[in-house]
């Protein structure tokens, strides 16, 4: 089959043409791309078969990829030397760090950890990703150049590790595209705090896939800061497989990107496993941010918790799609999902779609959603104490976000996210 | 200090105040008593500048300045403080941070140096102690999870820290047990002085046993129908509002 064969599907021309552009890049690059050629070819076959998703695909109903599909990207071939200004924007956390620039590992900028085994050099394909079901995972599998495998041995405390992506931005007419492929594996009883940061300048596509496996009783605290350039596309997919009594505790803060989507697939595979998929999106201008989760309860007595907050100004568009699937044997499931959105301007928009698919009969699953403006009574209370209106409003928005950030147990990580929010405020005010 | 003349106001097009005349001189405590629905809370909200209340006539001046033309925060800066009947919960806003922001906003507007976190905590702890309030009230979110009595005491704590020149207490005694009532009264009495005044809005006479007013006004049907000394409160307690309202009619 030719790499230029037309993808199936009756989507609009721009969608087909966008997919074809990636396939033709792949045709030119594939001889040079490292790693498992069979996996890569399987990814390409899936991408060829399904193409890019359109708004008629149920999972993409609220997020149009049009602007992305109409952009012609180039996979960068030469590494960028100077990243000083971007490096300075990374959170000041005293921890080992793995730094990727335009999707490639940079030894010179990284500090490789002691307690954690790290392998780099080529994509870290794992067993969890499903390119046939996720078009952007297929795209990643097809074009991935690099990635890290991060492993913590049984019972070991891995400490804190920073995983950073720096996008340097290509020429405006041909932005860079990079598709890093990472794997994190915690053996039984191991622990790790992973702080993932994505920042950049100018236009680019960052399309990472991260596959996380947690052994029995393992614990991963995963803090994610998506603070990409406002001209960038951030389309990430994460898979987490959580074994018996293991905990995946994640919080994603989305501030950046022109078009952003965080897809999270978490599977609670053993009894008493726990997943927290919390997020806050703070968006302005014409930013679009989509947080989509699928939590699958495959074992009994597992708990999943999701609190997702959106603060939207300008013409920003926020999306939260949360699906909870409970298998027949997953009795005593405890699933909770809450979406809270604060719309600070009349043109801001939020779409929230909860979905519950329950096949067991002894479960507790709840979901809720609130959408609102700032509370007039709260504003008056603050003003009646002498606090000016704009300060009062800012205090209440911060308070709304503080409720999301306060429960983060890792102090350094929480401080980094709080600093990023404060930075966002300064940029808004400027 | 406060001069209200012929004040008429309403909400959603419904008139509630039908011409209030009231003068509270420097250093005096005045009580406003009245049955439910007489306009007591409307008067306090209009004086504090809450949105949604339309002033349709009359004037209210504070030290000669047009109070009704000021934004709520400007009134606070001028020295007006409303202790809310139903204090508002602010999830995610720490009480200490809230109070410090408010105090520094007032100090800044008055050209005074702002207090840093340590200076503020020292002040706030001392005031909390004086009001027999647990110190952890400063660490909690504003009014979140507070009992009714704790919310009212938190209003008095704010008042003690912000030191207004005119304190308006809107049914601050409602829902308080006798110990809390005494704490609230002590807080108000501590503020009394030749240049500070208070307007104590209450349904019952019992708060006025602890905060002895210079004048008592009876508000009914959106008008002050009778004024007198502290003995008027006792008369109301003995005979009820009905008799006074009927006399005035």
mmCIF file of C-alpha atoms in Angstrom, chain A residues 375-390 392-393, chain B residues 44-53 55 62 66-84 98 102 105-106 109-110 162 164 166 168:
data_model
loop_
_atom_site.group_PDB
_atom_site.id
_atom_site.type_symbol
_atom_site.label_atom_id
_atom_site.label_comp_id
_atom_site.label_asym_id
_atom_site.label_seq_id
_atom_site.Cartn_x
_atom_site.Cartn_y
_atom_site.Cartn_z
ATOM 1 C CA UNK A 375 -21.058 35.288 42.631
ATOM 2 C CA UNK A 376 -22.384 38.842 42.966
ATOM 3 C CA UNK A 377 -22.940 38.465 46.685
ATOM 4 C CA UNK A 378 -19.349 37.345 47.222
ATOM 5 C CA UNK A 379 -18.075 40.298 45.198
ATOM 6 C CA UNK A 380 -20.217 42.687 47.267
ATOM 7 C CA UNK A 381 -18.996 41.145 50.521
ATOM 8 C CA UNK A 382 -15.366 41.755 49.521
ATOM 9 C CA UNK A 383 -16.085 45.271 48.268
ATOM 10 C CA UNK A 384 -17.957 46.141 51.450
ATOM 11 C CA UNK A 385 -14.659 45.505 53.256
ATOM 12 C CA UNK A 386 -12.804 48.019 51.100
ATOM 13 C CA UNK A 387 -11.447 45.671 48.439
ATOM 14 C CA UNK A 388 -11.786 47.142 44.930
ATOM 15 C CA UNK A 389 -13.902 45.326 42.378
ATOM 16 C CA UNK A 390 -11.104 44.055 40.128
ATOM 17 C CA UNK A 392 -12.257 41.163 44.498
ATOM 18 C CA UNK A 393 -12.894 39.367 41.209
ATOM 19 C CA UNK B 44 -28.458 48.582 55.852
ATOM 20 C CA UNK B 45 -27.854 47.350 52.297
ATOM 21 C CA UNK B 46 -28.643 50.743 50.785
ATOM 22 C CA UNK B 47 -26.168 52.359 53.168
ATOM 23 C CA UNK B 48 -23.480 49.785 52.274
ATOM 24 C CA UNK B 49 -24.118 50.094 48.527
ATOM 25 C CA UNK B 50 -25.360 46.693 47.523
ATOM 26 C CA UNK B 51 -26.373 46.284 43.855
ATOM 27 C CA UNK B 52 -30.015 45.770 43.091
ATOM 28 C CA UNK B 53 -31.403 48.337 45.528
ATOM 29 C CA UNK B 55 -32.637 54.683 45.630
ATOM 30 C CA UNK B 62 -21.418 60.600 55.681
ATOM 31 C CA UNK B 66 -22.766 61.928 49.430
ATOM 32 C CA UNK B 67 -22.679 58.321 50.629
ATOM 33 C CA UNK B 68 -25.029 57.064 47.916
ATOM 34 C CA UNK B 69 -22.684 58.219 45.141
ATOM 35 C CA UNK B 70 -19.779 56.109 46.448
ATOM 36 C CA UNK B 71 -18.875 52.572 45.379
ATOM 37 C CA UNK B 72 -19.127 50.009 48.198
ATOM 38 C CA UNK B 73 -15.323 49.914 48.629
ATOM 39 C CA UNK B 74 -15.198 53.738 48.826
ATOM 40 C CA UNK B 75 -17.752 53.658 51.627
ATOM 41 C CA UNK B 76 -15.576 51.146 53.459
ATOM 42 C CA UNK B 77 -12.559 53.396 52.944
ATOM 43 C CA UNK B 78 -14.563 56.343 54.311
ATOM 44 C CA UNK B 79 -15.208 54.279 57.439
ATOM 45 C CA UNK B 80 -18.554 52.532 56.961
ATOM 46 C CA UNK B 81 -18.759 48.871 57.946
ATOM 47 C CA UNK B 82 -21.760 46.575 57.570
ATOM 48 C CA UNK B 83 -21.880 43.473 59.729
ATOM 49 C CA UNK B 84 -23.977 41.184 57.553
ATOM 50 C CA UNK B 98 -9.047 38.164 53.262
ATOM 51 C CA UNK B 102 -9.114 44.353 53.257
ATOM 52 C CA UNK B 105 -6.817 48.244 50.941
ATOM 53 C CA UNK B 106 -8.144 50.621 53.600
ATOM 54 C CA UNK B 109 -6.531 54.370 50.441
ATOM 55 C CA UNK B 110 -5.828 56.385 53.590
ATOM 56 C CA UNK B 162 -10.865 47.322 60.205
ATOM 57 C CA UNK B 164 -14.738 51.596 61.110
ATOM 58 C CA UNK B 166 -19.652 53.873 61.546
ATOM 59 C CA UNK B 168 -23.915 49.056 60.939
#
